[in-house]
Tab-separated table of C-alpha atoms in Angstrom:
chain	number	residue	atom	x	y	z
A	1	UNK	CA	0.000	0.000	0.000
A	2	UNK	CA	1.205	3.921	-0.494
A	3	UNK	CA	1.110	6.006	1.978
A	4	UNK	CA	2.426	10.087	2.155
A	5	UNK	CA	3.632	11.550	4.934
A	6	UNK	CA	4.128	15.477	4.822
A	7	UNK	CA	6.069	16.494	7.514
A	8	UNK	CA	5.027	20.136	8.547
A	9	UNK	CA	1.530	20.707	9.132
A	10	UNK	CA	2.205	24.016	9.087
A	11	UNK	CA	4.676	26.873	7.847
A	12	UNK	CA	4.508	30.443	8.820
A	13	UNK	CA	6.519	32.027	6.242
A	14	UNK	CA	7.080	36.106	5.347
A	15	UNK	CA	6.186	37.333	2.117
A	16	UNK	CA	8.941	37.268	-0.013
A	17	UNK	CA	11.035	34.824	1.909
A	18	UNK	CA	11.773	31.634	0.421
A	19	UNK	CA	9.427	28.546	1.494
A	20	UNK	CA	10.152	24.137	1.215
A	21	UNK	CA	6.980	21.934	1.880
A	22	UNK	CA	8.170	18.442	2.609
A	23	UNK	CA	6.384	15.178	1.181
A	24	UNK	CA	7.843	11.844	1.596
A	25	UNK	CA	5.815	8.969	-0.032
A	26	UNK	CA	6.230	4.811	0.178
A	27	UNK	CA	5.174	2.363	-2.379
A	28	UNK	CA	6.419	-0.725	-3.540
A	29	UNK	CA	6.245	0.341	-7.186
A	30	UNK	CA	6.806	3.518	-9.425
A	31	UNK	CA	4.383	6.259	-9.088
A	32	UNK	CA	3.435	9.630	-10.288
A	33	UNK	CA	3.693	12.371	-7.855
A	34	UNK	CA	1.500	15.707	-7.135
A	35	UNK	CA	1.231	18.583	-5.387
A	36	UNK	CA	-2.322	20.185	-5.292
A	37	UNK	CA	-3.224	23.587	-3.659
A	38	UNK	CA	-6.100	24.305	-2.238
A	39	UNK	CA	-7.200	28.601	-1.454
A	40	UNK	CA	-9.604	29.090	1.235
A	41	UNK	CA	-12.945	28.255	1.044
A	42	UNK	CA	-12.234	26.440	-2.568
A	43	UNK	CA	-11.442	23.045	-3.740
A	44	UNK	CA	-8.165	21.365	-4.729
A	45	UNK	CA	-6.338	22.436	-8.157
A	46	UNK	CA	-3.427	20.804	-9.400
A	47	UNK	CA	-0.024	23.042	-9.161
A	48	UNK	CA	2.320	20.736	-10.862
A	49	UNK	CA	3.061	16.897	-11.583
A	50	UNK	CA	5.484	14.319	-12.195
A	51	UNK	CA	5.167	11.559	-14.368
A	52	UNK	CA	8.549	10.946	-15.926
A	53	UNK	CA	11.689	12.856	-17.419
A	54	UNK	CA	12.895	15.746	-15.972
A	55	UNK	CA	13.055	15.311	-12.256
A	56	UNK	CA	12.764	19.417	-11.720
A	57	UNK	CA	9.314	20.073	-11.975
A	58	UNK	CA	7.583	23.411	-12.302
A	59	UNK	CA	4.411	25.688	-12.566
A	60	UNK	CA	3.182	28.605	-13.742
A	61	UNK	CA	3.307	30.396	-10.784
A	62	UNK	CA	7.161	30.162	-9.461
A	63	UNK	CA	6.497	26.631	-7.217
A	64	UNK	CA	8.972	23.690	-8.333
A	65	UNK	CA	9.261	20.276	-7.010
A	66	UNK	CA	12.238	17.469	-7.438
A	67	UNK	CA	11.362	13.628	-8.015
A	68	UNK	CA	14.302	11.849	-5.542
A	69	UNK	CA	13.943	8.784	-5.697
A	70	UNK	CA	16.623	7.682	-3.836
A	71	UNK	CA	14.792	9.275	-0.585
A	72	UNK	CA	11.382	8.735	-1.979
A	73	UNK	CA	11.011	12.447	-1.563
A	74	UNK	CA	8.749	15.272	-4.177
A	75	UNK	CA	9.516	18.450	-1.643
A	76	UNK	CA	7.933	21.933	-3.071
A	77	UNK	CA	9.626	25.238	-3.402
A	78	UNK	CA	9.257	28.500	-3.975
A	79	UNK	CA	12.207	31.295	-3.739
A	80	UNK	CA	10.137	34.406	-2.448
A	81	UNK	CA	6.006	33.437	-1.784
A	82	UNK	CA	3.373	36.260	-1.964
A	83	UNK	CA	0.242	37.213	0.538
A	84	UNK	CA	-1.737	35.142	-1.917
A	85	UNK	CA	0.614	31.645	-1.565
A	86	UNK	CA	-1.276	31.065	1.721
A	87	UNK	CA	-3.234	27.830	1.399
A	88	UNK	CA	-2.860	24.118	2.119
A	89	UNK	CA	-1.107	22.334	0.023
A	90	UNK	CA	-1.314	18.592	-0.705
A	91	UNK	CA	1.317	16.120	-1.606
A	92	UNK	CA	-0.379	13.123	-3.248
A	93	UNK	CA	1.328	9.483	-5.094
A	94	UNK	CA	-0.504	7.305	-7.798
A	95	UNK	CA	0.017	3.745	-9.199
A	96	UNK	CA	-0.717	3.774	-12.950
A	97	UNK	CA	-1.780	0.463	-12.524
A	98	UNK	CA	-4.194	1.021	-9.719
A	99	UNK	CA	-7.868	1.327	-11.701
A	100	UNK	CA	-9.471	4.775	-12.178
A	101	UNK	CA	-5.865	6.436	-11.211
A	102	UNK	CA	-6.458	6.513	-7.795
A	103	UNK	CA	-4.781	9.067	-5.617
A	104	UNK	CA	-3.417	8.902	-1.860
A	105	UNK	CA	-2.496	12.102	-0.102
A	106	UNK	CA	-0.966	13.047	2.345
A	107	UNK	CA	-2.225	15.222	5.552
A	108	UNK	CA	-1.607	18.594	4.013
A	109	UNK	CA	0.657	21.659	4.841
A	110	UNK	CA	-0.493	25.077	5.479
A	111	UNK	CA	1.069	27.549	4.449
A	112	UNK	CA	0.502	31.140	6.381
A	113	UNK	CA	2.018	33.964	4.657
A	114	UNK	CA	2.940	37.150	6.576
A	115	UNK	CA	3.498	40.566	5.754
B	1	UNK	CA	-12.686	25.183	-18.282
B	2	UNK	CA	-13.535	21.853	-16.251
B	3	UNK	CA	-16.645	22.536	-13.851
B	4	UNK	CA	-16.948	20.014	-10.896
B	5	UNK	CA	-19.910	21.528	-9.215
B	6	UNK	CA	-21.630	19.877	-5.997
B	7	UNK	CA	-25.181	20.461	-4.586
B	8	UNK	CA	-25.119	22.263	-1.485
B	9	UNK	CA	-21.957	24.187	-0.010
B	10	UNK	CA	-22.826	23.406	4.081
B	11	UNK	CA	-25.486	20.761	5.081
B	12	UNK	CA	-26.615	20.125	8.532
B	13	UNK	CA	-28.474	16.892	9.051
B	14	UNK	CA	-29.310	14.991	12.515
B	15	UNK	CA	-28.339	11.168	13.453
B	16	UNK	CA	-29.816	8.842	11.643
B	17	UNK	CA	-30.826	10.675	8.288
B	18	UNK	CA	-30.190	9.301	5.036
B	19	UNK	CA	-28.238	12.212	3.164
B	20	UNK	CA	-27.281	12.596	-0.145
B	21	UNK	CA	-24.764	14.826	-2.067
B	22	UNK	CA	-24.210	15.347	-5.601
B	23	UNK	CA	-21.190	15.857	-7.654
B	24	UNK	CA	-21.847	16.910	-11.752
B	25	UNK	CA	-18.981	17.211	-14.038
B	26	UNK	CA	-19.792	18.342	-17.514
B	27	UNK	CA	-16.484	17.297	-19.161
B	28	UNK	CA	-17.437	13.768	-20.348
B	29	UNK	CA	-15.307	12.641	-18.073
B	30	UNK	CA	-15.123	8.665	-16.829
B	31	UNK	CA	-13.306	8.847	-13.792
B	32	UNK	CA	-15.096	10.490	-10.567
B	33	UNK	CA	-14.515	10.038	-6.970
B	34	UNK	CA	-15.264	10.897	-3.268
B	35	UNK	CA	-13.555	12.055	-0.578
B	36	UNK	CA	-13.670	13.421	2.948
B	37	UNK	CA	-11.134	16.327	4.141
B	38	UNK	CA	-9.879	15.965	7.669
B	39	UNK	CA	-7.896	18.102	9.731
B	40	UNK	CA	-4.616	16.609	9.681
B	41	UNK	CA	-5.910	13.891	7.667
B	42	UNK	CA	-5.586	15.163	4.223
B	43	UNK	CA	-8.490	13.865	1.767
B	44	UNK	CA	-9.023	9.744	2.161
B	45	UNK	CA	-10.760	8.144	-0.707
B	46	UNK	CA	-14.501	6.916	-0.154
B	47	UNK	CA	-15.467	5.675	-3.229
B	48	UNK	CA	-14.835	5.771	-6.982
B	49	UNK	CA	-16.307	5.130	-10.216
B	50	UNK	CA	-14.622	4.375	-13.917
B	51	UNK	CA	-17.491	4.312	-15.766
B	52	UNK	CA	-21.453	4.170	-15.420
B	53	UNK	CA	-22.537	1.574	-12.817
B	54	UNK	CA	-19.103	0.771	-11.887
B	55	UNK	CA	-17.871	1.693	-8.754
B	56	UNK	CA	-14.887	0.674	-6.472
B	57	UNK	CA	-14.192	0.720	-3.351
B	58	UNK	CA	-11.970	3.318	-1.218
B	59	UNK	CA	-9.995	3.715	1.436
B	60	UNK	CA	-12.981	4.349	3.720
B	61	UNK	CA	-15.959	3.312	2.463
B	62	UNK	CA	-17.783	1.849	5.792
B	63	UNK	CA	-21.315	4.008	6.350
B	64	UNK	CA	-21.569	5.190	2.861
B	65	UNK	CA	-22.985	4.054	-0.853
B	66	UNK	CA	-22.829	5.599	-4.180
B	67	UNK	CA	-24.165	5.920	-6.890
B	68	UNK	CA	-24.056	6.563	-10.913
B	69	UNK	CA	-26.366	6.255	-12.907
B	70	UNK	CA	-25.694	8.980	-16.142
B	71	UNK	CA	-21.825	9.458	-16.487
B	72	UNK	CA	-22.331	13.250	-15.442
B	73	UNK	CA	-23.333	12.778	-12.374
B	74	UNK	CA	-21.817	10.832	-9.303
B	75	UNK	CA	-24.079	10.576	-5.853
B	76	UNK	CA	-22.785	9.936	-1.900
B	77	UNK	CA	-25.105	8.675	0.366
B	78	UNK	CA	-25.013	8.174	3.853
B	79	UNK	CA	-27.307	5.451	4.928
B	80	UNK	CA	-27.351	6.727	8.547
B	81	UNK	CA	-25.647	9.945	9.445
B	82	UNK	CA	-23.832	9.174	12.525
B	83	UNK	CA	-21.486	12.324	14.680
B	84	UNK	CA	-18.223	10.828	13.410
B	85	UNK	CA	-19.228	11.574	9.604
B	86	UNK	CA	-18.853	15.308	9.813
B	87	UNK	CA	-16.692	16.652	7.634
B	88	UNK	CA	-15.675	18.601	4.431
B	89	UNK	CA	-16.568	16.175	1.025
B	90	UNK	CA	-15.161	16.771	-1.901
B	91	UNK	CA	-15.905	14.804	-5.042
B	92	UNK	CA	-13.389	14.822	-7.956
B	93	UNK	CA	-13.535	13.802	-11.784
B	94	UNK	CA	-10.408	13.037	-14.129
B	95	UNK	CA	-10.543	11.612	-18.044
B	96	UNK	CA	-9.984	8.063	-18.109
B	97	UNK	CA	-7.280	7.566	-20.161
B	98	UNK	CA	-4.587	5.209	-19.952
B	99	UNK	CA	-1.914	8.453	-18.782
B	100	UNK	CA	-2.321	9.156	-15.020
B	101	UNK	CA	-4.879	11.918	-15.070
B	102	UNK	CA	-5.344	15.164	-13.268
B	103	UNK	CA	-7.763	15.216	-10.773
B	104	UNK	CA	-10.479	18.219	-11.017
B	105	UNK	CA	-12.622	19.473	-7.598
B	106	UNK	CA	-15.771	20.631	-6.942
B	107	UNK	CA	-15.485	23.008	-4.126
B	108	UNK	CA	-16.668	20.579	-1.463
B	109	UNK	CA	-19.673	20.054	1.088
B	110	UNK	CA	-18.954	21.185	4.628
B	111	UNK	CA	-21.469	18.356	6.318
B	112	UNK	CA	-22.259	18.394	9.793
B	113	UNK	CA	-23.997	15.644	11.715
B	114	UNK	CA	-25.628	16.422	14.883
């Protein structure tokens, strides 16, 4: 079975400072790894992905994530975060394999930025 | 743009009611699931459906059913609302291809249970 474990439930962080959300997963097989956000009072959206390639992963919106799969780790980044970063984010693992691409996540980090 | 939309925002029911929430996606999509946001938790699977009539098991499924009848559409139901099923729901829909998908939310159903 996978399971996710996310380390900080939650990170105070200043605007502008620099901000790492940890996710360590375990599986016995490869997976695809996400990070999902989720703004206050909305539901989750997908911030970036990786299924293969590149282990550097980015989005639109200055996050990026590394694939190490040598620590079974997918931690998030982001160099300097803005007033509107704060939300929970979610670190989730899937088995292609598994039917209907199932997800597992993990118990969320929130992230409180301060000006 | 995907819309996951879901019938009621907050929903108070007592112990014992049968309650039902709805999910509608209207991007053909064949994939759609439930799940319940905890504190601390993070979002457990409930159930999940591939295709019309199909559905699988979760992670938690004990006190609930589902249903799905027209692709579009994906129902929850509690049987018998008990205390401990209070929580934020969220139901989800992704394409079913054979690529792992990205998951699309509605914006969830804050349920209480008194």
């Amino acid at each position: 079975a996978q399971s996710v474990t996310q380390l900080d439930s939650q990170v105070p962080v200043f605007e502008e400072a620099p901000v790492e959300l940890r996710c360590n997963y375990s599986s016995s097989v490869s997976v695809y790894l996400f990070w999902y956000v989720q703004y206050p009072n909305q539901g989750l959206q997908l911030l970036l992905k990786y299924l293969s390639g590149s282990t550097l992963v980015e989005s639109i919106n200055g996050f990026e994530a590394e694939f190490n799969k040598s620590q079974t780790s997918f931690h998030l980044r982001k160099p300097s975060v803005h007033i509107s970063d704060t939300a929970e984010y979610f670190c989730a693992v899937s088995d292609l394999r598994a039917a209907g691409n199932k997800l597992t996540f993990g118990g969320g980090t929130r992230v409180l930025v301060k000006p | 743009d995907v819309k996951v939309t879901q019938s009621s925002r907050y929903l108070v029911k007592r112990t014992g009611e049968k309650v039902f929430l709805e999910c509608v996606q209207d991007m053909d999509h064949e994939n759609m699931f439930w799940y319940r946001q905890d504190p601390g938790l993070g979002l457990r699977l409930i159930y999940f459906s591939y295709d019309v009539k199909m559905k699988e098991k979760g992670d938690i499924p004990e006190g609930y059913s589902v249903s799905r009848e027209k692709k579009e559409r994906f129902s929850l139901i509690l049987e018998s609302a008990s205390t401990n099923q209070t929580s934020m729901y969220l139901c989800a829909s992704s394409w079913g291809g054979r690529e792992v998908e990205t998951q699309y939310f509605g914006p969830g159903t804050r349920l209480l249970v008194l």
